Short mmCIF file of C-alpha atoms in Angstrom, two decimals:
data_model
loop_
_atom_site.label_atom_id
_atom_site.label_comp_id
_atom_site.label_asym_id
_atom_site.label_seq_id
_atom_site.Cartn_x
_atom_site.Cartn_y
_atom_site.Cartn_z
CA MET A 1 7.08 -12.64 27.29
CA SER A 2 7.12 -9.93 30.31
CA GLU A 3 4.20 -7.61 30.85
CA THR A 4 5.94 -4.63 29.60
CA ALA A 5 6.64 -6.19 26.45
CA GLN A 6 4.92 -3.80 23.98
CA ARG A 7 2.08 -5.47 21.95
CA PRO A 8 1.87 -4.06 18.45
CA GLN A 9 -0.65 -1.42 18.61
CA ALA A 10 -3.74 -1.61 16.51
CA ALA A 11 -1.50 -0.66 13.30
CA GLU A 12 -2.71 1.67 10.65
CA ARG A 13 -0.32 1.66 8.10
CA PRO A 14 0.84 -1.42 5.67
CA ASP A 15 4.22 -0.98 6.83
CA ASP A 16 3.17 -1.51 10.46
CA TRP A 17 0.88 -4.33 9.34
CA ILE A 18 4.03 -6.27 7.92
CA ILE A 19 6.21 -5.31 10.72
CA ALA A 20 3.65 -6.91 13.35
CA ILE A 21 3.52 -10.03 11.18
CA ALA A 22 7.39 -10.13 11.18
CA GLU A 23 7.46 -9.78 15.03
CA SER A 24 4.72 -11.56 16.32
CA ARG A 25 2.81 -13.56 13.33
CA ASP A 26 -0.29 -10.81 14.25
CA ARG A 27 -3.17 -12.17 12.26
CA GLU A 28 -5.03 -9.21 12.57
CA SER A 29 -2.57 -7.52 10.89
CA PHE A 30 -2.35 -9.97 8.16
CA ILE A 31 -6.03 -9.62 7.91
CA ALA A 32 -6.15 -6.10 7.52
CA LEU A 33 -3.17 -6.28 4.87
CA PHE A 34 -5.22 -8.97 2.82
CA THR A 35 -8.13 -6.94 2.93
CA SER A 36 -6.34 -3.98 1.57
CA PHE A 37 -3.88 -5.42 -0.72
CA ALA A 38 -5.03 -8.59 -2.25
CA PRO A 39 -7.68 -7.10 -4.41
CA LYS A 40 -5.56 -4.40 -5.58
CA VAL A 41 -2.92 -7.22 -6.45
CA LYS A 42 -5.36 -9.14 -8.23
CA GLY A 43 -6.48 -5.96 -10.25
CA TYR A 44 -2.68 -5.35 -11.18
CA LEU A 45 -2.50 -8.80 -12.32
CA LEU A 46 -5.58 -8.72 -14.41
CA ARG A 47 -4.59 -5.50 -16.05
CA HIS A 48 -1.17 -7.46 -16.98
CA GLY A 49 -3.45 -9.79 -19.00
CA LEU A 50 -3.82 -12.97 -16.44
CA ALA A 51 -7.17 -14.60 -16.62
CA GLU A 52 -9.38 -14.36 -13.59
CA GLN A 53 -8.49 -17.70 -11.83
CA ALA A 54 -4.82 -17.26 -12.23
CA ALA A 55 -5.00 -13.47 -11.06
CA GLU A 56 -6.99 -14.74 -8.02
CA ASP A 57 -4.37 -17.54 -7.45
CA LEU A 58 -1.52 -15.41 -7.66
CA ALA A 59 -3.01 -12.34 -5.64
CA GLN A 60 -3.64 -15.52 -2.76
CA GLU A 61 0.02 -16.46 -3.26
CA THR A 62 1.43 -12.83 -3.16
CA LEU A 63 -0.17 -12.42 0.35
CA LEU A 64 0.87 -15.85 1.72
CA ALA A 65 4.32 -14.61 0.53
CA VAL A 66 4.22 -11.72 2.57
CA TRP A 67 3.27 -13.68 5.53
CA ARG A 68 6.14 -16.00 5.24
CA LYS A 69 8.63 -13.53 4.09
CA ALA A 70 7.75 -10.43 6.37
CA GLU A 71 11.03 -10.62 8.10
CA GLN A 72 12.75 -9.65 4.70
CA PHE A 73 10.51 -6.56 4.70
CA ASP A 74 12.92 -3.58 5.28
CA PRO A 75 10.79 0.01 5.56
CA MET A 76 13.83 1.77 5.15
CA ARG A 77 14.40 0.30 1.42
CA ALA A 78 10.87 0.09 0.35
CA SER A 79 7.45 0.96 1.09
CA ALA A 80 5.00 -1.81 1.64
CA GLY A 81 3.38 -1.06 -1.51
CA ALA A 82 6.82 -1.51 -3.45
CA TRP A 83 7.73 -4.62 -1.58
CA ILE A 84 4.24 -6.35 -2.20
CA TYR A 85 4.72 -5.36 -5.92
CA THR A 86 7.97 -6.80 -6.09
CA ILE A 87 6.68 -10.20 -4.89
CA ALA A 88 3.75 -10.37 -7.04
CA ARG A 89 5.75 -9.22 -10.24
CA ASN A 90 8.27 -11.95 -9.75
CA LEU A 91 5.38 -14.57 -9.04
CA ARG A 92 3.83 -13.34 -12.59
CA VAL A 93 7.22 -13.69 -14.06
CA ASP A 94 7.87 -17.05 -12.74
CA LEU A 95 4.33 -18.06 -13.98
CA LEU A 96 5.01 -16.82 -17.57
CA ARG A 97 8.19 -18.55 -17.37
CA ARG A 98 6.36 -21.74 -16.47
CA GLU A 99 4.25 -21.31 -19.18
CA THR A 100 6.79 -20.87 -21.72
CA HIS A 101 9.22 -23.48 -20.78
CA PRO A 102 7.20 -26.30 -18.82
CA VAL A 103 10.12 -28.59 -18.76
CA ASP A 104 13.04 -26.27 -18.84
CA GLY A 105 16.51 -27.49 -18.43
CA CYS A 106 15.09 -31.19 -18.89
CA ILE A 107 15.63 -31.18 -22.40
CA GLY A 108 18.64 -30.89 -24.80
CA GLU A 109 20.94 -31.31 -22.13
CA THR A 110 23.70 -33.28 -22.79
CA PRO A 111 25.43 -34.85 -20.19
CA THR A 112 28.56 -32.67 -18.83
CA ALA A 113 31.61 -33.69 -20.75
CA GLN A 114 34.76 -34.74 -18.87
CA LEU A 115 36.51 -31.76 -18.82
CA THR A 116 40.08 -31.61 -18.31
CA PRO A 117 42.99 -29.38 -18.99
CA GLU A 118 43.33 -31.56 -22.21
CA ASP A 119 40.07 -29.64 -23.28
CA GLU A 120 42.21 -26.50 -23.65
CA LEU A 121 44.75 -28.43 -25.90
CA LYS A 122 41.91 -29.81 -28.06
CA ALA A 123 40.32 -26.34 -28.61
CA LEU A 124 43.85 -25.33 -29.81
CA GLU A 125 43.82 -28.31 -32.21
CA THR A 126 40.53 -27.41 -33.68
CA GLU A 127 41.44 -24.73 -36.38
CA LYS A 128 44.45 -26.69 -37.30
CA LEU A 129 42.14 -29.74 -37.83
CA LEU A 130 39.38 -27.53 -39.40
CA ARG A 131 42.02 -26.36 -41.98
CA ALA A 132 43.35 -30.03 -42.58
CA ALA A 133 39.73 -31.32 -43.05
CA ILE A 134 38.87 -28.52 -45.65
CA ARG A 135 41.92 -29.53 -47.48
CA THR A 136 40.35 -33.04 -47.72
CA LEU A 137 37.07 -31.67 -49.33
CA PRO A 138 36.79 -32.22 -52.98
CA ARG A 139 37.96 -28.80 -54.68
CA GLU A 140 34.27 -27.87 -55.61
CA GLN A 141 33.05 -28.02 -52.23
CA ALA A 142 35.97 -26.29 -50.85
CA GLN A 143 35.51 -23.74 -53.38
CA VAL A 144 31.93 -22.93 -52.20
CA LEU A 145 32.78 -23.19 -48.50
CA GLN A 146 35.36 -20.51 -49.13
CA LEU A 147 33.25 -17.98 -50.79
CA SER A 148 30.15 -18.79 -48.32
CA TYR A 149 32.12 -18.81 -45.01
CA PHE A 150 35.01 -16.88 -45.47
CA GLU A 151 34.20 -14.23 -48.15
CA ASP A 152 30.85 -13.92 -46.67
CA ARG A 153 28.88 -14.34 -50.17
CA THR A 154 25.22 -15.04 -50.42
CA HIS A 155 24.36 -18.25 -52.00
CA PRO A 156 22.87 -16.55 -54.92
CA GLU A 157 26.16 -14.49 -55.44
CA ILE A 158 28.17 -17.78 -55.36
CA ALA A 159 25.84 -19.40 -58.08
CA SER A 160 26.09 -16.50 -60.21
CA ARG A 161 29.82 -16.18 -59.90
CA LEU A 162 30.42 -19.88 -60.50
CA GLY A 163 27.79 -19.94 -63.08
CA LEU A 164 25.96 -22.93 -61.07
CA PRO A 165 22.38 -23.27 -60.34
CA LEU A 166 21.54 -22.32 -57.02
CA GLY A 167 20.42 -25.69 -55.62
CA THR A 168 24.03 -27.07 -56.67
CA VAL A 169 25.52 -24.33 -54.63
CA LYS A 170 23.30 -25.22 -51.52
CA SER A 171 23.84 -29.10 -51.75
CA ARG A 172 27.81 -28.44 -51.99
CA ILE A 173 27.54 -26.54 -49.13
CA ARG A 174 25.39 -29.09 -47.10
CA LEU A 175 27.67 -31.76 -48.00
CA ALA A 176 30.91 -29.93 -47.08
CA ALA A 177 29.37 -28.75 -43.58
CA ALA A 178 28.46 -32.61 -43.12
CA HIS A 179 32.10 -33.85 -44.06
CA LEU A 180 33.50 -31.23 -41.78
CA ARG A 181 31.23 -32.22 -38.79
CA SER A 182 32.20 -35.71 -39.13
CA ALA A 183 36.02 -34.73 -39.41
CA LEU A 184 35.50 -32.70 -36.15
CA GLY A 185 33.19 -35.04 -34.54
CA GLY A 186 35.49 -35.35 -31.48
CA PHE A 187 34.90 -31.79 -30.61
CA ALA A 188 31.19 -31.29 -30.79
CA MET B 1 36.66 -2.44 -10.15
CA SER B 2 33.63 -0.78 -10.63
CA GLY B 3 31.95 -0.15 -13.82
CA ARG B 4 30.96 3.12 -15.57
CA ARG B 5 28.72 1.87 -18.23
CA HIS B 6 25.34 1.14 -17.29
CA PRO B 7 21.99 -0.39 -18.97
CA SER B 8 19.32 2.27 -20.18
CA PHE B 9 16.45 3.62 -18.14
CA ARG B 10 14.55 1.88 -20.75
CA LEU B 11 15.92 -1.17 -20.08
CA LEU B 12 15.88 -0.89 -16.28
CA THR B 13 12.24 -0.11 -16.62
CA LEU B 14 11.39 -3.20 -18.39
CA TYR B 15 13.20 -5.18 -15.92
CA ALA B 16 11.65 -3.93 -12.95
CA THR B 17 8.21 -4.08 -14.63
CA GLY B 18 8.92 -7.55 -15.13
CA GLU B 19 8.20 -7.06 -18.77
CA LEU B 20 11.84 -8.24 -19.86
CA PRO B 21 12.04 -11.92 -20.81
CA SER B 22 14.23 -14.01 -18.38
CA PRO B 23 17.33 -14.47 -20.58
CA PRO B 24 18.02 -10.75 -20.59
CA ALA B 25 16.66 -10.26 -17.37
CA ILE B 26 19.40 -12.46 -16.05
CA THR B 27 22.12 -10.19 -17.75
CA VAL B 28 20.57 -7.21 -16.37
CA SER B 29 20.50 -9.02 -12.81
CA ALA B 30 24.04 -9.74 -13.02
CA HIS B 31 24.90 -6.14 -13.45
CA LEU B 32 22.70 -5.01 -10.60
CA GLU B 33 24.44 -7.48 -8.31
CA SER B 34 27.56 -5.19 -8.86
CA CYS B 35 26.12 -1.70 -9.37
CA GLN B 36 24.47 0.12 -6.67
CA ALA B 37 23.58 3.02 -8.77
CA CYS B 38 21.39 0.89 -10.90
CA ARG B 39 20.04 -1.07 -8.06
CA GLY B 40 18.90 2.52 -6.59
CA GLN B 41 17.17 3.13 -10.19
CA VAL B 42 15.40 -0.24 -9.83
CA LEU B 43 14.17 0.43 -6.49
CA HIS B 44 12.70 3.66 -7.53
CA ILE B 45 10.90 2.12 -10.32
CA GLU B 46 9.49 -0.64 -7.97
CA ASP B 47 8.22 2.12 -5.75
CA ARG B 48 6.51 3.82 -8.22
CA GLU B 49 4.78 0.86 -9.31
CA GLY B 50 4.18 0.00 -5.78
CA ARG B 51 2.32 3.12 -5.63
CA GLY B 52 0.49 2.31 -8.57
CA ILE B 53 -0.60 -0.70 -6.82
CA GLU B 54 -1.73 0.89 -3.39
CA THR B 55 -3.77 3.46 -5.56
CA SER B 56 -4.95 0.92 -8.43
CA ALA B 57 -8.82 -0.18 -8.83
CA PRO B 58 -9.27 -3.24 -6.60
CA ALA B 59 -10.70 -6.46 -8.20
CA ARG B 60 -13.18 -8.54 -6.18
CA MET B 61 -11.54 -11.49 -4.38
CA SER B 62 -13.25 -14.88 -4.14
CA ASN B 63 -15.47 -15.13 -0.92
CA ALA B 64 -13.16 -17.90 0.22
CA ALA B 65 -10.00 -16.29 -0.50
CA LEU B 66 -9.21 -14.80 2.83
CA GLU B 67 -10.40 -18.04 4.89
CA GLY B 68 -8.27 -20.10 2.43
CA VAL B 69 -5.21 -18.45 3.15
CA LEU B 70 -5.61 -17.91 6.68
CA ALA B 71 -5.78 -21.80 6.76
CA ARG B 72 -2.66 -21.84 4.64
CA ILE B 73 -0.47 -19.58 6.72
CA GLU B 74 0.07 -21.80 9.69
CA GLU B 75 1.37 -24.48 7.16
CA VAL B 76 5.09 -24.99 7.15
CA ALA B 77 6.34 -23.28 4.22
CA SER B 78 6.87 -25.62 1.24
CA PRO B 79 10.60 -26.45 0.92
CA SER B 80 12.22 -24.13 -1.13
CA PRO B 81 12.17 -24.98 -4.80
CA SER B 82 14.90 -27.37 -6.03
CA PRO B 83 18.23 -26.01 -4.90
CA PRO B 84 20.55 -24.40 -7.35
CA PRO B 85 22.31 -26.89 -9.83
CA ALA B 86 25.78 -27.58 -8.38
CA ARG B 87 28.51 -25.31 -9.58
CA ARG B 88 30.22 -26.46 -13.17
CA GLU B 89 33.57 -27.46 -12.74
CA PHE B 90 34.84 -25.83 -16.00
CA LEU B 91 33.96 -22.48 -14.52
CA GLY B 92 37.44 -22.42 -12.85
CA ASP B 93 37.88 -18.87 -11.50
CA VAL B 94 35.00 -17.50 -13.21
CA ARG B 95 32.61 -15.96 -10.33
CA ILE B 96 29.16 -16.20 -12.00
CA PRO B 97 26.20 -13.98 -10.53
CA GLN B 98 23.54 -15.32 -8.38
CA SER B 99 21.10 -15.13 -11.42
CA VAL B 100 23.09 -17.57 -13.24
CA ALA B 101 23.95 -19.83 -10.18
CA ALA B 102 19.92 -19.87 -9.76
CA ALA B 103 19.34 -20.76 -13.45
CA GLY B 104 22.16 -23.10 -13.90
CA LEU B 105 24.46 -23.62 -16.80
CA GLY B 106 24.45 -26.15 -19.95
CA SER B 107 27.24 -27.64 -21.19
CA ARG B 108 30.25 -25.82 -22.14
CA ARG B 109 31.32 -25.81 -25.91
CA TRP B 110 34.72 -24.31 -27.35
CA LEU B 111 34.11 -21.73 -29.96
CA ALA B 112 37.68 -21.27 -30.86
CA PRO B 113 40.97 -21.53 -29.24
CA GLY B 114 41.02 -19.90 -25.96
CA ILE B 115 37.09 -18.96 -26.08
CA TRP B 116 34.33 -21.12 -24.59
CA ALA B 117 30.71 -20.58 -24.30
CA ALA B 118 27.87 -22.16 -22.04
CA PRO B 119 24.32 -21.48 -22.42
CA VAL B 120 22.39 -20.30 -19.23
CA LYS B 121 19.57 -22.65 -18.63
CA GLY B 122 16.13 -21.43 -19.04
CA SER B 123 17.40 -18.54 -21.14
CA SER B 124 16.35 -20.10 -24.55
CA GLY B 125 12.98 -18.26 -24.52
CA ALA B 126 12.77 -17.01 -28.15
CA PRO B 127 13.90 -15.00 -29.62
CA TRP B 128 16.42 -14.44 -26.69
CA ARG B 129 19.13 -16.52 -25.50
CA THR B 130 22.01 -15.86 -22.79
CA ILE B 131 25.30 -17.37 -22.79
CA LEU B 132 28.34 -17.27 -20.51
CA LEU B 133 31.53 -16.74 -22.38
CA ARG B 134 35.08 -16.72 -21.24
CA ALA B 135 38.06 -15.79 -23.33
CA ALA B 136 41.81 -15.88 -22.27
CA LYS B 137 43.66 -13.01 -21.91
CA GLY B 138 44.62 -11.34 -25.30
CA VAL B 139 42.25 -13.27 -27.27
CA ARG B 140 40.32 -11.64 -30.16
CA ILE B 141 36.63 -12.64 -30.16
CA PRO B 142 35.92 -12.92 -33.76
CA SER B 143 33.78 -10.48 -35.52
CA HIS B 144 30.05 -11.16 -35.01
CA GLY B 145 26.77 -9.45 -35.67
CA HIS B 146 23.12 -9.88 -34.37
CA ARG B 147 20.03 -9.55 -36.02
CA GLY B 148 18.44 -8.13 -32.54
CA GLU B 149 19.68 -6.25 -29.52
CA GLU B 150 22.79 -7.73 -27.63
CA LEU B 151 23.26 -7.10 -23.95
CA ILE B 152 26.66 -7.63 -22.25
CA ALA B 153 27.44 -7.75 -18.64
CA VAL B 154 31.05 -7.97 -17.97
CA LEU B 155 31.87 -10.22 -15.07
CA GLN B 156 35.70 -10.36 -14.86
CA GLY B 157 38.74 -8.81 -16.80
CA SER B 158 37.88 -6.40 -19.28
CA PHE B 159 37.43 -6.15 -23.25
CA HIS B 160 37.54 -3.47 -25.77
CA ASP B 161 35.60 -2.89 -29.27
CA ARG B 162 35.21 0.67 -29.71
CA GLY B 163 35.33 1.65 -26.23
CA VAL B 164 36.81 -0.08 -23.03
CA TYR B 165 34.36 -2.34 -20.94
CA VAL B 166 35.88 -3.67 -17.46
CA ALA B 167 34.25 -5.80 -14.96
CA GLY B 168 30.92 -4.45 -13.84
CA ASP B 169 30.26 -2.71 -16.98
CA PHE B 170 27.17 -3.03 -19.07
CA ALA B 171 26.90 -2.90 -23.04
CA GLU B 172 23.43 -2.44 -24.74
CA ASN B 173 24.21 -2.83 -28.59
CA ASP B 174 21.57 -2.24 -31.14
CA ALA B 175 20.41 -4.94 -33.84
CA GLY B 176 23.08 -5.45 -36.51
CA VAL B 177 26.23 -4.13 -34.91
CA ASP B 178 28.84 -6.25 -36.27
CA HIS B 179 31.97 -5.96 -33.83
CA ARG B 180 35.06 -8.03 -32.82
CA LEU B 181 36.37 -7.78 -29.24
CA THR B 182 39.73 -7.91 -27.80
CA VAL B 183 40.41 -9.02 -24.45
CA SER B 184 42.73 -7.23 -22.31
CA PRO B 185 46.38 -8.63 -22.05
CA GLN B 186 46.20 -8.37 -18.29
CA GLY B 187 43.71 -11.36 -18.02
CA PRO B 188 40.92 -13.56 -18.80
CA CYS B 189 37.42 -11.83 -19.39
CA ALA B 190 33.87 -13.46 -18.72
CA CYS B 191 30.80 -12.12 -19.67
CA LEU B 192 27.27 -12.90 -19.86
CA ILE B 193 25.85 -12.06 -23.34
CA SER B 194 22.07 -12.02 -24.18
CA THR B 195 21.07 -11.66 -27.85
CA GLN B 196 18.12 -11.50 -29.76
CA GLY B 197 18.38 -14.58 -32.25
CA PRO B 198 21.70 -16.40 -32.54
CA ILE B 199 25.17 -14.80 -32.56
CA GLU B 200 26.13 -14.44 -36.32
CA TRP B 201 29.79 -15.41 -36.40
CA ARG B 202 32.10 -14.20 -39.16
CA GLY B 203 34.96 -16.06 -40.74
CA TRP B 204 36.61 -19.17 -39.09
CA SER B 205 34.40 -18.77 -36.02
CA ARG B 206 31.53 -19.06 -38.20
CA VAL B 207 32.51 -22.41 -39.85
CA VAL B 208 33.26 -23.65 -36.25
CA GLY B 209 29.86 -22.49 -35.00
CA ALA B 210 28.25 -24.15 -38.10
CA VAL B 211 29.92 -27.35 -37.51
CA LEU B 212 29.53 -27.48 -33.97
CA GLY B 213 25.94 -26.01 -33.90
CA ILE B 214 26.72 -23.21 -31.55
#
């Protein structure tokens, strides 16, 4: 580095601190930024319901991310406070998501089906098959299915209309759905 | 083509303050990718929140906090989190937004001839769920309702129900709205749809949905 290259002045504004970190990994600026912002970020996290230790950890992670991502800071686009806020907010959202979905994406995921243009054809066949399958149902099951799915009647309405106990209506619908499900097994 | 229908300020505020659960946030984020005006609104809200942080009451950090972080800043940054899942082959010409690419998609299921849907991963946080729905040109997406709000970000093509929605548009429907969408005859339509609770299909699609467990 040449003699004339300007070392960052003792920066006084948060924007300048972040720029000094981006340009020259300036530890003094980072210490100033940490001292000023970490307690405020922690306060923000506590106000949003995080426990003491989680808020402490996330405030530290936020400032660590500021060091690592300093090049991405654009003072024309956002103030230092706004930029640090978005980092803290995103870390908080990620934490909440991890707590809600600890193994997200690992469960309930069926293997990718082999997807070919034939799938399109299969889909076109779905409705035809469904209609055919319904025709194979016992008449009493087809009747409750018709009323329930195509005429949008509630189960009690169907029961009173057909003069059947509610339990019978429910079991017929269940049987009919199971029958269709096996008839359409190839499409599930 | 740029949209003319946007999320409400209320929704953008929930998004920008991190209060929106991730399923609907993915759909709002998809709109933001294509809408400079809404990105501007979000920046504005973030700026306000950032000023809130700058002027807020500090909380005491632990004694070793600064020392600990200084020791870690020289570490090589931990490898970026697992790379985004590979693009699904079934997507064809559907260009998915970054928010969806990062989250990944589950298996595709056909809802009816010409219509398929795939769940966005990490988007099943009750009661919200988000799906990518793609329908062929001219297809009528069957009548359906929902118990909670419904958000739609149009990614490709256009559809109409009571109004016309084109790529880049955003729809925010209240609970209980029962509607039937028709895809424009010009080309296929792809949307991200977030609903609170499962979509309640009517008629034929209801049977297919019930039988296939969609």
